[in-house]
mmCIF file of C-alpha atoms in Angstrom:
data_model
loop_
_atom_site.group_PDB
_atom_site.id
_atom_site.type_symbol
_atom_site.label_atom_id
_atom_site.label_comp_id
_atom_site.label_asym_id
_atom_site.label_seq_id
_atom_site.Cartn_x
_atom_site.Cartn_y
_atom_site.Cartn_z
ATOM 1 C CA UNK A 1 69.038 150.917 -130.702
ATOM 2 C CA UNK A 2 68.571 152.405 -127.251
ATOM 3 C CA UNK A 3 70.629 152.639 -124.114
ATOM 4 C CA UNK A 4 69.511 152.903 -120.514
ATOM 5 C CA UNK A 5 72.077 153.684 -117.815
ATOM 6 C CA UNK A 6 74.835 152.937 -120.294
ATOM 7 C CA UNK A 7 73.505 149.450 -121.107
ATOM 8 C CA UNK A 8 72.962 148.466 -124.730
ATOM 9 C CA UNK A 9 69.321 147.520 -125.325
ATOM 10 C CA UNK A 10 69.559 146.859 -129.071
ATOM 11 C CA UNK A 11 66.992 144.490 -130.576
ATOM 12 C CA UNK A 12 69.646 141.815 -131.053
ATOM 13 C CA UNK A 13 70.583 142.033 -127.378
ATOM 14 C CA UNK A 14 66.945 141.792 -126.329
ATOM 15 C CA UNK A 15 66.450 138.799 -128.622
ATOM 16 C CA UNK A 16 69.484 137.163 -127.056
ATOM 17 C CA UNK A 17 68.131 137.617 -123.563
ATOM 18 C CA UNK A 18 64.733 136.303 -124.623
ATOM 19 C CA UNK A 19 66.361 133.204 -126.068
ATOM 20 C CA UNK A 20 68.300 132.677 -122.832
ATOM 21 C CA UNK A 21 65.200 133.062 -120.676
ATOM 22 C CA UNK A 22 63.195 130.755 -122.946
ATOM 23 C CA UNK A 23 65.807 128.015 -122.501
ATOM 24 C CA UNK A 24 65.496 128.090 -118.701
ATOM 25 C CA UNK A 25 63.554 124.949 -117.918
ATOM 26 C CA UNK A 26 63.662 124.883 -114.146
ATOM 27 C CA UNK A 27 60.069 123.612 -114.130
ATOM 28 C CA UNK A 28 61.339 120.379 -115.665
ATOM 29 C CA UNK A 29 63.692 119.924 -112.700
ATOM 30 C CA UNK A 30 60.828 120.674 -110.313
ATOM 31 C CA UNK A 31 58.463 118.195 -111.956
ATOM 32 C CA UNK A 32 61.094 115.447 -112.062
ATOM 33 C CA UNK A 33 61.731 115.895 -108.338
ATOM 34 C CA UNK A 34 58.032 115.779 -107.559
ATOM 35 C CA UNK A 35 57.629 112.589 -109.619
ATOM 36 C CA UNK A 36 60.431 110.866 -107.697
ATOM 37 C CA UNK A 37 59.181 111.911 -104.276
ATOM 38 C CA UNK A 38 55.665 110.765 -105.115
ATOM 39 C CA UNK A 39 57.064 107.282 -105.565
ATOM 40 C CA UNK A 40 58.578 107.537 -102.064
ATOM 41 C CA UNK A 41 55.238 108.257 -100.421
ATOM 42 C CA UNK A 42 55.636 109.662 -96.945
ATOM 43 C CA UNK A 43 58.818 107.801 -96.033
ATOM 44 C CA UNK A 44 61.477 110.241 -97.093
ATOM 45 C CA UNK A 45 60.414 113.814 -97.402
ATOM 46 C CA UNK A 46 58.419 114.367 -94.282
ATOM 47 C CA UNK A 47 59.740 115.567 -91.001
ATOM 48 C CA UNK A 48 62.839 113.397 -91.093
ATOM 49 C CA UNK A 49 61.353 110.532 -89.133
ATOM 50 C CA UNK A 50 60.954 108.062 -91.995
ATOM 51 C CA UNK A 51 62.835 104.833 -92.499
ATOM 52 C CA UNK A 52 66.505 104.789 -93.385
ATOM 53 C CA UNK A 53 65.645 103.415 -96.833
ATOM 54 C CA UNK A 54 63.090 106.165 -97.381
ATOM 55 C CA UNK A 55 65.511 108.882 -96.286
ATOM 56 C CA UNK A 56 68.203 107.451 -98.580
ATOM 57 C CA UNK A 57 65.717 107.585 -101.446
ATOM 58 C CA UNK A 58 64.815 111.165 -100.608
ATOM 59 C CA UNK A 59 68.499 112.155 -100.493
ATOM 60 C CA UNK A 60 68.990 110.529 -103.903
ATOM 61 C CA UNK A 61 66.075 112.566 -105.227
ATOM 62 C CA UNK A 62 67.580 115.763 -103.813
ATOM 63 C CA UNK A 63 70.974 115.045 -105.377
ATOM 64 C CA UNK A 64 69.280 114.424 -108.708
ATOM 65 C CA UNK A 65 67.350 117.680 -108.286
ATOM 66 C CA UNK A 66 70.596 119.525 -107.514
ATOM 67 C CA UNK A 67 72.294 118.005 -110.567
ATOM 68 C CA UNK A 68 69.408 119.158 -112.754
ATOM 69 C CA UNK A 69 69.660 122.735 -111.449
ATOM 70 C CA UNK A 70 73.416 122.786 -112.067
ATOM 71 C CA UNK A 71 72.788 121.924 -115.699
ATOM 72 C CA UNK A 72 70.366 124.846 -115.893
ATOM 73 C CA UNK A 73 72.695 127.343 -114.212
ATOM 74 C CA UNK A 74 73.733 129.208 -117.318
ATOM 75 C CA UNK A 75 70.317 129.338 -118.958
ATOM 76 C CA UNK A 76 68.525 130.256 -115.715
ATOM 77 C CA UNK A 77 70.833 133.040 -114.612
ATOM 78 C CA UNK A 78 68.652 135.733 -113.050
ATOM 79 C CA UNK A 79 65.525 133.558 -112.873
ATOM 80 C CA UNK A 80 63.910 133.876 -109.422
ATOM 81 C CA UNK A 81 62.259 130.459 -109.541
ATOM 82 C CA UNK A 82 65.627 128.894 -110.321
ATOM 83 C CA UNK A 83 67.420 130.606 -107.440
ATOM 84 C CA UNK A 84 64.577 129.710 -105.073
ATOM 85 C CA UNK A 85 64.901 126.060 -106.087
ATOM 86 C CA UNK A 86 68.674 126.084 -105.546
ATOM 87 C CA UNK A 87 68.287 127.547 -102.056
ATOM 88 C CA UNK A 88 65.472 125.131 -101.227
ATOM 89 C CA UNK A 89 67.602 122.142 -102.240
ATOM 90 C CA UNK A 90 70.454 123.371 -100.067
ATOM 91 C CA UNK A 91 68.150 123.717 -97.054
ATOM 92 C CA UNK A 92 66.649 120.238 -97.571
ATOM 93 C CA UNK A 93 70.058 118.592 -97.945
ATOM 94 C CA UNK A 94 71.073 120.047 -94.592
ATOM 95 C CA UNK A 95 67.727 119.285 -92.937
ATOM 96 C CA UNK A 96 67.868 115.595 -93.906
ATOM 97 C CA UNK A 97 71.658 115.242 -93.354
ATOM 98 C CA UNK A 98 72.095 114.107 -96.953
ATOM 99 C CA UNK A 99 75.620 113.385 -98.254
ATOM 100 C CA UNK A 100 76.596 115.630 -101.156
ATOM 101 C CA UNK A 101 77.734 112.684 -103.240
ATOM 102 C CA UNK A 102 76.035 109.374 -103.860
ATOM 103 C CA UNK A 103 73.409 107.718 -106.049
ATOM 104 C CA UNK A 104 70.862 109.876 -107.818
ATOM 105 C CA UNK A 105 67.223 109.137 -108.595
ATOM 106 C CA UNK A 106 65.203 109.613 -111.748
ATOM 107 C CA UNK A 107 61.453 109.967 -112.140
ATOM 108 C CA UNK A 108 59.384 106.921 -112.948
ATOM 109 C CA UNK A 109 59.292 106.628 -116.756
ATOM 110 C CA UNK A 110 55.999 107.196 -118.475
ATOM 111 C CA UNK A 111 54.221 104.095 -119.850
ATOM 112 C CA UNK A 112 55.477 103.321 -123.330
ATOM 113 C CA UNK A 113 54.462 100.976 -126.067
ATOM 114 C CA UNK A 114 56.341 97.682 -126.012
ATOM 115 C CA UNK A 115 59.463 97.570 -128.117
ATOM 116 C CA UNK A 116 60.376 94.581 -130.222
ATOM 117 C CA UNK A 117 63.197 92.967 -132.094
ATOM 118 C CA UNK A 118 66.680 94.442 -131.606
ATOM 119 C CA UNK A 119 65.526 97.850 -130.342
ATOM 120 C CA UNK A 120 67.927 97.554 -127.396
ATOM 121 C CA UNK A 121 70.901 96.871 -129.664
ATOM 122 C CA UNK A 122 71.791 100.265 -131.133
ATOM 123 C CA UNK A 123 74.088 99.116 -133.910
ATOM 124 C CA UNK A 124 71.611 96.588 -135.346
ATOM 125 C CA UNK A 125 68.759 99.085 -135.204
ATOM 126 C CA UNK A 126 70.874 101.760 -136.890
ATOM 127 C CA UNK A 127 71.943 99.370 -139.631
ATOM 128 C CA UNK A 128 68.319 98.441 -140.313
ATOM 129 C CA UNK A 129 67.267 102.098 -140.510
ATOM 130 C CA UNK A 130 70.221 103.617 -142.325
ATOM 131 C CA UNK A 131 71.739 100.683 -144.198
ATOM 132 C CA UNK A 132 75.185 101.377 -142.728
ATOM 133 C CA UNK A 133 77.048 101.355 -139.452
ATOM 134 C CA UNK A 134 77.019 104.473 -137.250
ATOM 135 C CA UNK A 135 79.703 107.148 -137.277
ATOM 136 C CA UNK A 136 81.673 106.842 -134.056
ATOM 137 C CA UNK A 137 83.448 109.457 -131.971
ATOM 138 C CA UNK A 138 86.263 108.955 -129.464
ATOM 139 C CA UNK A 139 87.169 110.777 -126.265
ATOM 140 C CA UNK A 140 90.117 110.071 -124.010
ATOM 141 C CA UNK A 141 90.867 111.597 -120.599
ATOM 142 C CA UNK A 142 94.090 110.592 -118.882
ATOM 143 C CA UNK A 143 97.154 111.740 -117.005
ATOM 144 C CA UNK A 144 97.400 115.222 -115.549
ATOM 145 C CA UNK A 145 94.612 115.354 -116.935
ATOM 146 C CA UNK A 146 94.759 115.553 -120.713
ATOM 147 C CA UNK A 147 91.617 115.532 -122.835
ATOM 148 C CA UNK A 148 91.176 114.369 -126.402
ATOM 149 C CA UNK A 149 87.670 115.575 -127.213
ATOM 150 C CA UNK A 150 85.058 114.043 -129.489
ATOM 151 C CA UNK A 151 86.063 116.783 -131.941
ATOM 152 C CA UNK A 152 89.704 115.638 -131.922
ATOM 153 C CA UNK A 153 90.933 118.655 -130.004
ATOM 154 C CA UNK A 154 93.661 118.128 -127.418
ATOM 155 C CA UNK A 155 94.012 120.075 -124.193
ATOM 156 C CA UNK A 156 95.730 119.821 -120.841
ATOM 157 C CA UNK A 157 93.572 120.987 -117.957
ATOM 158 C CA UNK A 158 94.266 122.527 -114.566
ATOM 159 C CA UNK A 159 90.881 121.389 -113.275
ATOM 160 C CA UNK A 160 90.480 120.191 -109.717
ATOM 161 C CA UNK A 161 87.396 118.742 -108.103
ATOM 162 C CA UNK A 162 84.458 117.131 -109.924
ATOM 163 C CA UNK A 163 83.854 117.942 -113.603
ATOM 164 C CA UNK A 164 81.425 116.423 -116.132
ATOM 165 C CA UNK A 165 83.108 114.666 -119.031
ATOM 166 C CA UNK A 166 79.866 113.631 -120.772
ATOM 167 C CA UNK A 167 76.354 114.870 -120.075
ATOM 168 C CA UNK A 168 73.764 113.841 -122.657
ATOM 169 C CA UNK A 169 70.319 112.301 -122.742
ATOM 170 C CA UNK A 170 71.638 108.774 -122.216
ATOM 171 C CA UNK A 171 74.818 109.067 -120.225
ATOM 172 C CA UNK A 172 76.438 111.154 -117.495
ATOM 173 C CA UNK A 173 80.151 110.763 -116.774
ATOM 174 C CA UNK A 174 81.950 112.717 -114.073
ATOM 175 C CA UNK A 175 85.633 112.737 -113.153
ATOM 176 C CA UNK A 176 87.189 114.051 -109.951
ATOM 177 C CA UNK A 177 90.782 115.228 -109.909
ATOM 178 C CA UNK A 178 93.021 116.157 -106.992
ATOM 179 C CA UNK A 179 96.541 117.570 -106.565
ATOM 180 C CA UNK A 180 99.490 115.215 -106.527
ATOM 181 C CA UNK A 181 102.846 115.697 -104.956
ATOM 182 C CA UNK A 182 105.506 116.682 -107.412
ATOM 183 C CA UNK A 183 104.756 120.188 -108.625
ATOM 184 C CA UNK A 184 102.232 122.966 -108.996
ATOM 185 C CA UNK A 185 100.796 121.448 -112.166
ATOM 186 C CA UNK A 186 100.522 117.855 -110.982
ATOM 187 C CA UNK A 187 96.927 116.656 -110.637
ATOM 188 C CA UNK A 188 95.407 113.234 -111.137
ATOM 189 C CA UNK A 189 92.010 111.685 -111.740
ATOM 190 C CA UNK A 190 91.051 109.877 -108.546
ATOM 191 C CA UNK A 191 87.372 109.042 -109.158
ATOM 192 C CA UNK A 192 85.307 108.319 -112.276
ATOM 193 C CA UNK A 193 81.526 107.989 -112.009
ATOM 194 C CA UNK A 194 79.371 106.790 -114.901
ATOM 195 C CA UNK A 195 75.579 107.003 -114.791
ATOM 196 C CA UNK A 196 73.547 105.193 -117.439
ATOM 197 C CA UNK A 197 70.137 106.856 -117.505
ATOM 198 C CA UNK A 198 66.754 105.162 -117.796
ATOM 199 C CA UNK A 199 66.051 104.444 -121.441
ATOM 200 C CA UNK A 200 62.761 103.115 -122.736
ATOM 201 C CA UNK A 201 62.401 99.485 -121.710
ATOM 202 C CA UNK A 202 66.064 98.652 -122.194
ATOM 203 C CA UNK A 203 67.615 99.677 -118.876
ATOM 204 C CA UNK A 204 66.872 101.306 -115.577
ATOM 205 C CA UNK A 205 69.408 103.730 -114.158
ATOM 206 C CA UNK A 206 72.711 102.017 -113.464
ATOM 207 C CA UNK A 207 75.866 103.446 -111.890
ATOM 208 C CA UNK A 208 79.513 102.495 -112.220
ATOM 209 C CA UNK A 209 82.200 104.075 -110.050
ATOM 210 C CA UNK A 210 85.955 103.610 -109.977
ATOM 211 C CA UNK A 211 88.404 105.052 -107.500
ATOM 212 C CA UNK A 212 92.172 105.116 -107.335
ATOM 213 C CA UNK A 213 93.390 101.595 -106.509
ATOM 214 C CA UNK A 214 89.878 100.243 -106.950
ATOM 215 C CA UNK A 215 88.624 99.781 -110.519
ATOM 216 C CA UNK A 216 85.863 97.218 -110.000
ATOM 217 C CA UNK A 217 84.624 94.793 -112.630
ATOM 218 C CA UNK A 218 81.035 95.425 -111.509
ATOM 219 C CA UNK A 219 78.458 98.161 -111.195
ATOM 220 C CA UNK A 220 77.896 99.979 -107.917
ATOM 221 C CA UNK A 221 75.184 97.496 -106.909
ATOM 222 C CA UNK A 222 77.552 94.551 -107.426
ATOM 223 C CA UNK A 223 76.004 93.311 -110.683
ATOM 224 C CA UNK A 224 78.010 92.737 -113.862
ATOM 225 C CA UNK A 225 75.073 92.903 -116.293
ATOM 226 C CA UNK A 226 71.866 94.906 -116.512
ATOM 227 C CA UNK A 227 68.904 95.363 -118.812
ATOM 228 C CA UNK A 228 68.223 91.771 -119.842
ATOM 229 C CA UNK A 229 66.010 91.321 -122.870
ATOM 230 C CA UNK A 230 65.568 88.207 -124.995
ATOM 231 C CA UNK A 231 68.635 86.632 -123.440
ATOM 232 C CA UNK A 232 70.856 89.657 -124.118
ATOM 233 C CA UNK A 233 72.002 92.429 -121.788
ATOM 234 C CA UNK A 234 72.062 96.119 -122.614
ATOM 235 C CA UNK A 235 74.835 96.738 -120.082
ATOM 236 C CA UNK A 236 77.786 94.554 -119.183
ATOM 237 C CA UNK A 237 81.126 94.928 -117.388
ATOM 238 C CA UNK A 238 84.198 92.773 -117.767
ATOM 239 C CA UNK A 239 87.861 93.139 -116.903
ATOM 240 C CA UNK A 240 91.132 91.845 -118.282
ATOM 241 C CA UNK A 241 92.942 93.160 -115.219
ATOM 242 C CA UNK A 242 90.633 93.146 -112.153
ATOM 243 C CA UNK A 243 91.133 96.102 -109.856
ATOM 244 C CA UNK A 244 93.043 98.067 -112.501
ATOM 245 C CA UNK A 245 90.888 98.033 -115.635
ATOM 246 C CA UNK A 246 87.249 97.610 -116.601
ATOM 247 C CA UNK A 247 85.395 97.733 -119.912
ATOM 248 C CA UNK A 248 81.717 98.653 -119.931
ATOM 249 C CA UNK A 249 79.574 97.949 -122.973
ATOM 250 C CA UNK A 250 76.264 99.741 -123.382
ATOM 251 C CA UNK A 251 74.648 97.942 -126.316
ATOM 252 C CA UNK A 252 71.469 100.026 -126.197
ATOM 253 C CA UNK A 253 73.466 103.155 -127.098
ATOM 254 C CA UNK A 254 76.306 101.465 -128.995
ATOM 255 C CA UNK A 255 78.858 102.848 -126.560
ATOM 256 C CA UNK A 256 81.994 101.372 -125.020
ATOM 257 C CA UNK A 257 83.814 102.863 -122.045
ATOM 258 C CA UNK A 258 87.178 101.723 -120.687
ATOM 259 C CA UNK A 259 88.294 102.781 -117.221
ATOM 260 C CA UNK A 260 91.831 101.994 -116.170
ATOM 261 C CA UNK A 261 94.451 102.980 -113.645
ATOM 262 C CA UNK A 262 97.885 103.933 -114.960
ATOM 263 C CA UNK A 263 100.458 104.839 -112.363
ATOM 264 C CA UNK A 264 98.740 106.991 -109.746
ATOM 265 C CA UNK A 265 95.932 108.254 -111.960
ATOM 266 C CA UNK A 266 92.730 106.955 -113.492
ATOM 267 C CA UNK A 267 91.891 107.318 -117.164
ATOM 268 C CA UNK A 268 88.802 106.978 -119.332
ATOM 269 C CA UNK A 269 88.394 106.127 -123.010
ATOM 270 C CA UNK A 270 85.019 106.320 -124.756
ATOM 271 C CA UNK A 271 83.721 105.193 -128.153
ATOM 272 C CA UNK A 272 80.210 106.398 -128.879
ATOM 273 C CA UNK A 273 78.029 106.967 -131.971
ATOM 274 C CA UNK A 274 77.916 110.625 -132.945
ATOM 275 C CA UNK A 275 74.116 110.658 -132.611
ATOM 276 C CA UNK A 276 74.447 109.581 -128.975
ATOM 277 C CA UNK A 277 77.385 111.830 -128.072
ATOM 278 C CA UNK A 278 75.602 114.848 -129.564
ATOM 279 C CA UNK A 279 72.186 114.198 -127.961
ATOM 280 C CA UNK A 280 72.220 117.007 -125.410
ATOM 281 C CA UNK A 281 70.429 120.294 -124.812
ATOM 282 C CA UNK A 282 71.901 123.818 -124.638
ATOM 283 C CA UNK A 283 71.820 123.633 -120.838
ATOM 284 C CA UNK A 284 74.257 120.711 -120.916
ATOM 285 C CA UNK A 285 77.091 122.951 -122.041
ATOM 286 C CA UNK A 286 79.813 121.841 -119.625
ATOM 287 C CA UNK A 287 81.261 118.608 -121.010
ATOM 288 C CA UNK A 288 85.010 118.172 -121.240
ATOM 289 C CA UNK A 289 84.663 115.442 -123.876
ATOM 290 C CA UNK A 290 82.641 117.795 -126.094
ATOM 291 C CA UNK A 291 83.951 121.300 -125.479
ATOM 292 C CA UNK A 292 87.230 120.611 -123.735
ATOM 293 C CA UNK A 293 88.385 122.457 -120.632
ATOM 294 C CA UNK A 294 86.995 125.895 -119.820
ATOM 295 C CA UNK A 295 89.459 128.475 -121.212
ATOM 296 C CA UNK A 296 90.462 129.590 -117.716
ATOM 297 C CA UNK A 297 91.459 126.002 -116.862
ATOM 298 C CA UNK A 298 93.684 125.254 -119.857
ATOM 299 C CA UNK A 299 97.439 124.887 -119.506
ATOM 300 C CA UNK A 300 99.425 126.154 -122.467
ATOM 301 C CA UNK A 301 102.968 125.508 -121.224
ATOM 302 C CA UNK A 302 105.063 122.596 -120.082
ATOM 303 C CA UNK A 303 105.724 122.469 -116.323
ATOM 304 C CA UNK A 304 109.153 122.846 -114.817
ATOM 305 C CA UNK A 305 110.766 119.538 -113.869
ATOM 306 C CA UNK A 306 109.854 118.388 -110.365
ATOM 307 C CA UNK A 307 112.595 119.183 -107.868
ATOM 308 C CA UNK A 308 112.029 115.779 -106.223
ATOM 309 C CA UNK A 309 112.239 113.996 -109.534
ATOM 310 C CA UNK A 310 114.817 111.369 -110.376
ATOM 311 C CA UNK A 311 115.112 113.294 -113.631
ATOM 312 C CA UNK A 312 116.590 116.308 -111.830
ATOM 313 C CA UNK A 313 120.357 116.678 -111.740
ATOM 314 C CA UNK A 314 123.043 119.295 -111.515
ATOM 315 C CA UNK A 315 123.038 119.509 -115.280
ATOM 316 C CA UNK A 316 120.350 121.955 -116.358
ATOM 317 C CA UNK A 317 119.899 120.191 -119.693
ATOM 318 C CA UNK A 318 119.398 116.767 -118.164
ATOM 319 C CA UNK A 319 115.710 116.874 -117.058
ATOM 320 C CA UNK A 320 114.143 117.664 -120.420
ATOM 321 C CA UNK A 321 116.622 115.476 -122.258
ATOM 322 C CA UNK A 322 115.881 112.502 -120.032
ATOM 323 C CA UNK A 323 112.128 113.003 -120.363
ATOM 324 C CA UNK A 324 112.475 113.284 -124.126
ATOM 325 C CA UNK A 325 114.446 110.044 -124.374
ATOM 326 C CA UNK A 326 112.057 108.155 -122.096
ATOM 327 C CA UNK A 327 108.874 109.259 -123.878
ATOM 328 C CA UNK A 328 110.370 108.841 -127.348
ATOM 329 C CA UNK A 329 111.209 105.224 -126.528
ATOM 330 C CA UNK A 330 107.604 104.525 -125.538
ATOM 331 C CA UNK A 331 105.845 106.757 -128.087
ATOM 332 C CA UNK A 332 107.926 107.219 -131.242
ATOM 333 C CA UNK A 333 105.281 109.313 -133.021
ATOM 334 C CA UNK A 334 105.552 112.963 -132.009
ATOM 335 C CA UNK A 335 101.827 113.254 -131.408
ATOM 336 C CA UNK A 336 99.558 114.341 -128.555
ATOM 337 C CA UNK A 337 100.334 111.205 -126.567
ATOM 338 C CA UNK A 338 104.048 111.891 -126.745
ATOM 339 C CA UNK A 339 103.429 115.465 -125.595
ATOM 340 C CA UNK A 340 101.221 114.228 -122.741
ATOM 341 C CA UNK A 341 103.962 111.828 -121.687
ATOM 342 C CA UNK A 342 106.464 114.693 -121.526
ATOM 343 C CA UNK A 343 104.092 116.873 -119.563
ATOM 344 C CA UNK A 344 103.280 114.210 -116.964
ATOM 345 C CA UNK A 345 106.895 113.184 -116.591
ATOM 346 C CA UNK A 346 108.069 116.750 -116.015
ATOM 347 C CA UNK A 347 105.140 117.547 -113.711
ATOM 348 C CA UNK A 348 105.491 114.515 -111.451
ATOM 349 C CA UNK A 349 109.021 113.235 -111.921
ATOM 350 C CA UNK A 350 107.515 109.741 -111.835
ATOM 351 C CA UNK A 351 108.505 107.441 -114.691
ATOM 352 C CA UNK A 352 105.295 105.439 -114.124
ATOM 353 C CA UNK A 353 103.229 108.498 -115.102
ATOM 354 C CA UNK A 354 104.176 107.883 -118.728
ATOM 355 C CA UNK A 355 102.050 104.717 -118.780
ATOM 356 C CA UNK A 356 98.872 106.852 -118.872
ATOM 357 C CA UNK A 357 99.675 108.181 -122.341
ATOM 358 C CA UNK A 358 100.699 104.724 -123.578
ATOM 359 C CA UNK A 359 97.428 103.179 -122.382
ATOM 360 C CA UNK A 360 95.375 106.046 -123.848
ATOM 361 C CA UNK A 361 97.027 105.527 -127.225
ATOM 362 C CA UNK A 362 96.270 101.798 -127.131
ATOM 363 C CA UNK A 363 92.623 102.548 -126.372
ATOM 364 C CA UNK A 364 92.484 105.054 -129.229
ATOM 365 C CA UNK A 365 93.834 102.443 -131.634
ATOM 366 C CA UNK A 366 91.100 100.062 -130.582
ATOM 367 C CA UNK A 367 88.317 102.635 -130.755
ATOM 368 C CA UNK A 368 89.153 104.651 -133.888
ATOM 369 C CA UNK A 369 88.460 102.712 -137.072
ATOM 370 C CA UNK A 370 90.634 104.888 -139.338
ATOM 371 C CA UNK A 371 94.322 104.351 -138.398
ATOM 372 C CA UNK A 372 95.211 107.702 -139.973
ATOM 373 C CA UNK A 373 93.135 109.500 -137.357
ATOM 374 C CA UNK A 374 94.664 107.878 -134.292
ATOM 375 C CA UNK A 375 97.727 110.133 -134.047
ATOM 376 C CA UNK A 376 96.878 113.800 -133.612
ATOM 377 C CA UNK A 377 99.613 116.351 -134.169
ATOM 378 C CA UNK A 378 99.440 119.544 -132.165
ATOM 379 C CA UNK A 379 99.261 122.803 -134.069
ATOM 380 C CA UNK A 380 99.350 126.387 -132.903
ATOM 381 C CA UNK A 381 96.205 128.443 -132.573
ATOM 382 C CA UNK A 382 94.993 130.220 -135.668
ATOM 383 C CA UNK A 383 95.629 133.635 -134.157
ATOM 384 C CA UNK A 384 99.118 132.645 -133.138
ATOM 385 C CA UNK A 385 98.415 133.751 -129.589
ATOM 386 C CA UNK A 386 99.712 130.588 -127.968
ATOM 387 C CA UNK A 387 102.545 128.302 -129.099
ATOM 388 C CA UNK A 388 102.004 124.574 -129.225
ATOM 389 C CA UNK A 389 103.743 122.240 -126.806
ATOM 390 C CA UNK A 390 106.342 120.946 -129.314
ATOM 391 C CA UNK A 391 107.572 124.500 -129.853
ATOM 392 C CA UNK A 392 107.590 125.169 -126.120
ATOM 393 C CA UNK A 393 109.591 121.987 -125.571
ATOM 394 C CA UNK A 394 112.087 122.900 -128.298
ATOM 395 C CA UNK A 395 112.595 126.367 -126.854
ATOM 396 C CA UNK A 396 112.978 124.966 -123.353
ATOM 397 C CA UNK A 397 115.583 122.402 -124.396
ATOM 398 C CA UNK A 398 117.478 124.951 -126.502
ATOM 399 C CA UNK A 399 117.473 127.445 -123.625
ATOM 400 C CA UNK A 400 118.813 124.835 -121.259
ATOM 401 C CA UNK A 401 121.650 123.883 -123.625
ATOM 402 C CA UNK A 402 122.557 127.535 -124.149
ATOM 403 C CA UNK A 403 122.532 128.115 -120.393
ATOM 404 C CA UNK A 404 124.775 125.089 -119.872
ATOM 405 C CA UNK A 405 127.229 126.324 -122.496
ATOM 406 C CA UNK A 406 127.205 129.861 -121.099
ATOM 407 C CA UNK A 407 127.758 128.562 -117.562
ATOM 408 C CA UNK A 408 130.658 126.385 -118.704
ATOM 409 C CA UNK A 409 132.357 129.305 -120.451
ATOM 410 C CA UNK A 410 132.056 131.492 -117.365
ATOM 411 C CA UNK A 411 133.624 128.984 -114.960
#
């Protein structure tokens, strides 16, 4: 072991740095961008005088390039080529007046041998190979927002802005949250974007996007199906409640996604085979459905009742008691959905906010085959460093009752 300027240069540390550097694959981002722009010819990336369609294509390529570099950020920390690429993208986005958000482009897929049979129907192909149905995982994101991860962990996040929920080789899902009126903790999902990536000969890239008060029963290009093969479609969208709910089926990856609006917030429920959900590289390490919220963005306490809430009253014990009664009537099981209901109700003061937890529970029942695994009970951390929400709630209610009694005795 050696130290230089107080820095530990042990062999294990050096090996760790070497592994980090080896995982930086900025050249892959560069080559993908080049492949896309080659398809554009001279219409988009020249001096800015190309056609509107060409410039739109070039902007899509730049956004895709930027997304690729963001995925590499952790692995490429300190890499000069990486930082040069990031700066170059920024300059080109400004030069071509490209919007920061919008469709992304992917390189033209390499020629592949024809596929046959049910290769674009994941479940049938898996059954033929393995002799059984796939193991499925479930993720739910809803409310303020709360996340039930593929690993059955439950967290409440303070995240604002755009965050990736899923980022694997087949699928990219991003949610955008924004503050709501009603308290310091109150945020809501206002946009959900789902990108189905090119996959063999089954589908070309397809995008679905929902916004608050607009949950379309169609993809961004207006279609309701995509990837037709032998009379079947790899992708399809349908809705039982147009404008408020949409279900997207991706047969080629055996995945179902449900987007819905509950109250003033969007929610997402996902059912995906474990082999699909876990098909990502070390660079794709920011996924709320896989790892949950970043530690700095996790909320470990219940919010104070909203001062503008109809739950507020002169009685200090009334807010939590009213929230408890309301959520218990909707969600009798004292599970994560009940806790989420309490949190949202106290954070916003809006009785309609409780519908997010109810809808998320209904989706979980439909997506989790084992009924015993639907209801998750919160437990404290192993190190005891942070109490669970049920304990926090109990302490809060007890404190309020004691305060009410003490106040009454002193009057």
